[in-house]
Amino acid sequence: MTVMIGQLRSVVIDCPDPRALAAFYAELLGVPFAEGDSDDDWVVLGGPPGHQPRLAFQQALNLRPPAWPDPERPQQFHLDVTVDDIEAAEKAALALGARRLPGEGEGFRVYADPAGHPFCLCWD
């Protein structure tokens, strides 16, 4: 049996405008803004620490966003988002400010959020 050292508190995403990117993911994922956990350079979605999922957005003024699929500027991280209807989900994500990126596979399509981070819409 593996001993747990700690629990995941948040996945933190660097971006130029934390509030704007948090609003994008709040709509995309249906996760609310966390009460009392935000200011101008740090915004959290989800419940209090220990309640999943939690996404945090941290201001990074000089961020060089990933350039999918360019290995000179790799994706750094990405989120997989499960959807029931890919066509409806794509339309909604694009309306929020996402953009389609090259690449897709069996059961997924690749997009960029408004700050340039790749994410995938996935279906079974």
PDB file of C-alpha atoms in Angstrom:
ATOM      1  CA  MET A   1       0.000   0.000   0.000  1.00  0.00           C
ATOM      2  CA  THR A   2       1.270   3.476  -0.911  1.00  0.00           C
ATOM      3  CA  VAL A   3       1.474   6.102   1.811  1.00  0.00           C
ATOM      4  CA  MET A   4      -0.130   9.401   0.853  1.00  0.00           C
ATOM      5  CA  ILE A   5       2.174  12.384   1.325  1.00  0.00           C
ATOM      6  CA  GLY A   6      -0.433  14.996   0.515  1.00  0.00           C
ATOM      7  CA  GLN A   7      -3.623  15.786  -1.388  1.00  0.00           C
ATOM      8  CA  LEU A   8      -3.963  17.729  -4.576  1.00  0.00           C
ATOM      9  CA  ARG A   9      -5.086  21.227  -3.642  1.00  0.00           C
ATOM     10  CA  SER A  10      -5.348  22.911  -7.048  1.00  0.00           C
ATOM     11  CA  VAL A  11      -4.157  22.758 -10.608  1.00  0.00           C
ATOM     12  CA  VAL A  12      -2.621  26.202 -11.225  1.00  0.00           C
ATOM     13  CA  ILE A  13      -2.538  27.758 -14.687  1.00  0.00           C
ATOM     14  CA  ASP A  14      -0.298  30.736 -15.454  1.00  0.00           C
ATOM     15  CA  CYS A  15      -1.907  33.387 -17.661  1.00  0.00           C
ATOM     16  CA  PRO A  16      -1.845  37.135 -18.319  1.00  0.00           C
ATOM     17  CA  ASP A  17      -5.405  37.805 -17.041  1.00  0.00           C
ATOM     18  CA  PRO A  18      -6.471  35.368 -14.278  1.00  0.00           C
ATOM     19  CA  ARG A  19     -10.040  36.659 -13.924  1.00  0.00           C
ATOM     20  CA  ALA A  20     -10.756  36.425 -17.671  1.00  0.00           C
ATOM     21  CA  LEU A  21      -9.312  32.923 -18.041  1.00  0.00           C
ATOM     22  CA  ALA A  22     -11.104  31.739 -14.888  1.00  0.00           C
ATOM     23  CA  ALA A  23     -14.386  33.019 -16.360  1.00  0.00           C
ATOM     24  CA  PHE A  24     -13.713  30.999 -19.534  1.00  0.00           C
ATOM     25  CA  TYR A  25     -13.136  27.776 -17.560  1.00  0.00           C
ATOM     26  CA  ALA A  26     -16.041  28.481 -15.184  1.00  0.00           C
ATOM     27  CA  GLU A  27     -18.362  28.482 -18.215  1.00  0.00           C
ATOM     28  CA  LEU A  28     -16.628  25.599 -20.009  1.00  0.00           C
ATOM     29  CA  LEU A  29     -16.631  23.285 -16.969  1.00  0.00           C
ATOM     30  CA  GLY A  30     -19.569  24.578 -14.917  1.00  0.00           C
ATOM     31  CA  VAL A  31     -17.319  25.131 -11.880  1.00  0.00           C
ATOM     32  CA  PRO A  32     -18.072  28.197  -9.718  1.00  0.00           C
ATOM     33  CA  PHE A  33     -15.644  30.851  -8.498  1.00  0.00           C
ATOM     34  CA  ALA A  34     -14.347  29.944  -5.012  1.00  0.00           C
ATOM     35  CA  GLU A  35     -15.529  32.332  -2.324  1.00  0.00           C
ATOM     36  CA  GLY A  36     -12.803  34.474  -0.734  1.00  0.00           C
ATOM     37  CA  ASP A  37      -9.909  32.820  -2.609  1.00  0.00           C
ATOM     38  CA  SER A  38      -9.325  35.416  -5.308  1.00  0.00           C
ATOM     39  CA  ASP A  39      -7.701  38.767  -5.997  1.00  0.00           C
ATOM     40  CA  ASP A  40      -6.418  40.487  -9.149  1.00  0.00           C
ATOM     41  CA  ASP A  41      -3.460  38.144  -9.705  1.00  0.00           C
ATOM     42  CA  TRP A  42      -4.891  34.882  -8.263  1.00  0.00           C
ATOM     43  CA  VAL A  43      -8.346  33.458  -9.025  1.00  0.00           C
ATOM     44  CA  VAL A  44      -9.695  30.063  -7.916  1.00  0.00           C
ATOM     45  CA  LEU A  45     -12.580  27.979  -9.242  1.00  0.00           C
ATOM     46  CA  GLY A  46     -14.155  25.233  -7.158  1.00  0.00           C
ATOM     47  CA  GLY A  47     -14.806  24.784  -3.481  1.00  0.00           C
ATOM     48  CA  PRO A  48     -12.545  25.228  -0.479  1.00  0.00           C
ATOM     49  CA  PRO A  49      -9.205  23.357  -0.357  1.00  0.00           C
ATOM     50  CA  GLY A  50      -9.777  19.610  -0.305  1.00  0.00           C
ATOM     51  CA  HIS A  51     -12.909  19.783  -2.456  1.00  0.00           C
ATOM     52  CA  GLN A  52     -12.314  18.781  -6.058  1.00  0.00           C
ATOM     53  CA  PRO A  53     -12.096  19.938  -8.741  1.00  0.00           C
ATOM     54  CA  ARG A  54     -10.137  23.147  -8.069  1.00  0.00           C
ATOM     55  CA  LEU A  55      -8.469  25.216 -10.755  1.00  0.00           C
ATOM     56  CA  ALA A  56      -6.418  28.278  -9.886  1.00  0.00           C
ATOM     57  CA  PHE A  57      -5.265  30.981 -12.278  1.00  0.00           C
ATOM     58  CA  GLN A  58      -2.086  32.910 -11.492  1.00  0.00           C
ATOM     59  CA  GLN A  59      -0.974  36.091 -13.218  1.00  0.00           C
ATOM     60  CA  ALA A  60       2.129  35.688 -15.401  1.00  0.00           C
ATOM     61  CA  LEU A  61       2.674  38.925 -17.282  1.00  0.00           C
ATOM     62  CA  ASN A  62       5.449  37.678 -19.599  1.00  0.00           C
ATOM     63  CA  LEU A  63       3.935  34.277 -20.369  1.00  0.00           C
ATOM     64  CA  ARG A  64       5.016  32.723 -23.662  1.00  0.00           C
ATOM     65  CA  PRO A  65       1.938  30.640 -24.448  1.00  0.00           C
ATOM     66  CA  PRO A  66       2.319  27.165 -25.918  1.00  0.00           C
ATOM     67  CA  ALA A  67       2.252  26.903 -29.702  1.00  0.00           C
ATOM     68  CA  TRP A  68       0.626  23.533 -30.362  1.00  0.00           C
ATOM     69  CA  PRO A  69       2.103  21.335 -31.811  1.00  0.00           C
ATOM     70  CA  ASP A  70       5.447  23.235 -31.965  1.00  0.00           C
ATOM     71  CA  PRO A  71       7.999  21.424 -29.743  1.00  0.00           C
ATOM     72  CA  GLU A  72       9.882  24.724 -29.246  1.00  0.00           C
ATOM     73  CA  ARG A  73       6.920  25.953 -27.161  1.00  0.00           C
ATOM     74  CA  PRO A  74       5.345  22.764 -25.725  1.00  0.00           C
ATOM     75  CA  GLN A  75       1.888  22.535 -24.223  1.00  0.00           C
ATOM     76  CA  GLN A  76       3.232  22.481 -20.614  1.00  0.00           C
ATOM     77  CA  PHE A  77      -0.022  20.905 -19.394  1.00  0.00           C
ATOM     78  CA  HIS A  78      -3.505  20.323 -20.741  1.00  0.00           C
ATOM     79  CA  LEU A  79      -6.973  19.494 -19.490  1.00  0.00           C
ATOM     80  CA  ASP A  80      -9.147  16.737 -20.930  1.00  0.00           C
ATOM     81  CA  VAL A  81     -12.832  17.670 -20.760  1.00  0.00           C
ATOM     82  CA  THR A  82     -15.402  14.885 -21.303  1.00  0.00           C
ATOM     83  CA  VAL A  83     -18.455  15.903 -23.360  1.00  0.00           C
ATOM     84  CA  ASP A  84     -21.637  14.116 -24.458  1.00  0.00           C
ATOM     85  CA  ASP A  85     -22.024  15.853 -27.837  1.00  0.00           C
ATOM     86  CA  ILE A  86     -18.775  17.006 -29.450  1.00  0.00           C
ATOM     87  CA  GLU A  87     -20.460  19.256 -32.017  1.00  0.00           C
ATOM     88  CA  ALA A  88     -22.506  21.134 -29.417  1.00  0.00           C
ATOM     89  CA  ALA A  89     -19.548  21.295 -27.021  1.00  0.00           C
ATOM     90  CA  GLU A  90     -17.233  22.631 -29.723  1.00  0.00           C
ATOM     91  CA  LYS A  91     -19.730  25.328 -30.690  1.00  0.00           C
ATOM     92  CA  ALA A  92     -20.112  26.393 -27.048  1.00  0.00           C
ATOM     93  CA  ALA A  93     -16.341  26.379 -26.389  1.00  0.00           C
ATOM     94  CA  LEU A  94     -15.656  28.470 -29.496  1.00  0.00           C
ATOM     95  CA  ALA A  95     -18.364  30.941 -28.441  1.00  0.00           C
ATOM     96  CA  LEU A  96     -16.558  31.329 -25.096  1.00  0.00           C
ATOM     97  CA  GLY A  97     -13.329  32.278 -26.858  1.00  0.00           C
ATOM     98  CA  ALA A  98     -11.604  28.941 -27.466  1.00  0.00           C
ATOM     99  CA  ARG A  99     -10.015  28.281 -30.836  1.00  0.00           C
ATOM    100  CA  ARG A 100      -9.537  24.998 -32.648  1.00  0.00           C
ATOM    101  CA  LEU A 101      -5.955  23.723 -32.975  1.00  0.00           C
ATOM    102  CA  PRO A 102      -4.541  21.211 -35.442  1.00  0.00           C
ATOM    103  CA  GLY A 103      -4.838  17.646 -34.290  1.00  0.00           C
ATOM    104  CA  GLU A 104      -7.496  15.260 -33.240  1.00  0.00           C
ATOM    105  CA  GLY A 105      -7.762  11.557 -32.690  1.00  0.00           C
ATOM    106  CA  GLU A 106     -10.155   8.795 -31.884  1.00  0.00           C
ATOM    107  CA  GLY A 107     -12.429  10.459 -29.352  1.00  0.00           C
ATOM    108  CA  PHE A 108     -10.788  13.881 -28.919  1.00  0.00           C
ATOM    109  CA  ARG A 109     -10.263  17.295 -30.533  1.00  0.00           C
ATOM    110  CA  VAL A 110      -7.647  19.877 -29.534  1.00  0.00           C
ATOM    111  CA  TYR A 111      -8.386  23.546 -28.742  1.00  0.00           C
ATOM    112  CA  ALA A 112      -6.676  26.525 -27.123  1.00  0.00           C
ATOM    113  CA  ASP A 113      -8.201  28.551 -24.324  1.00  0.00           C
ATOM    114  CA  PRO A 114      -8.173  32.370 -24.653  1.00  0.00           C
ATOM    115  CA  ALA A 115      -4.643  32.524 -23.160  1.00  0.00           C
ATOM    116  CA  GLY A 116      -3.305  29.885 -25.587  1.00  0.00           C
ATOM    117  CA  HIS A 117      -3.231  26.784 -23.339  1.00  0.00           C
ATOM    118  CA  PRO A 118      -4.238  23.598 -25.166  1.00  0.00           C
ATOM    119  CA  PHE A 119      -7.145  21.514 -23.911  1.00  0.00           C
ATOM    120  CA  CYS A 120      -9.067  18.598 -25.389  1.00  0.00           C
ATOM    121  CA  LEU A 121     -12.763  17.937 -25.703  1.00  0.00           C
ATOM    122  CA  CYS A 122     -13.132  14.160 -25.381  1.00  0.00           C
ATOM    123  CA  TRP A 123     -15.976  11.749 -25.966  1.00  0.00           C
ATOM    124  CA  ASP A 124     -16.344   7.972 -25.686  1.00  0.00           C
TER     125      ASP A 124
END
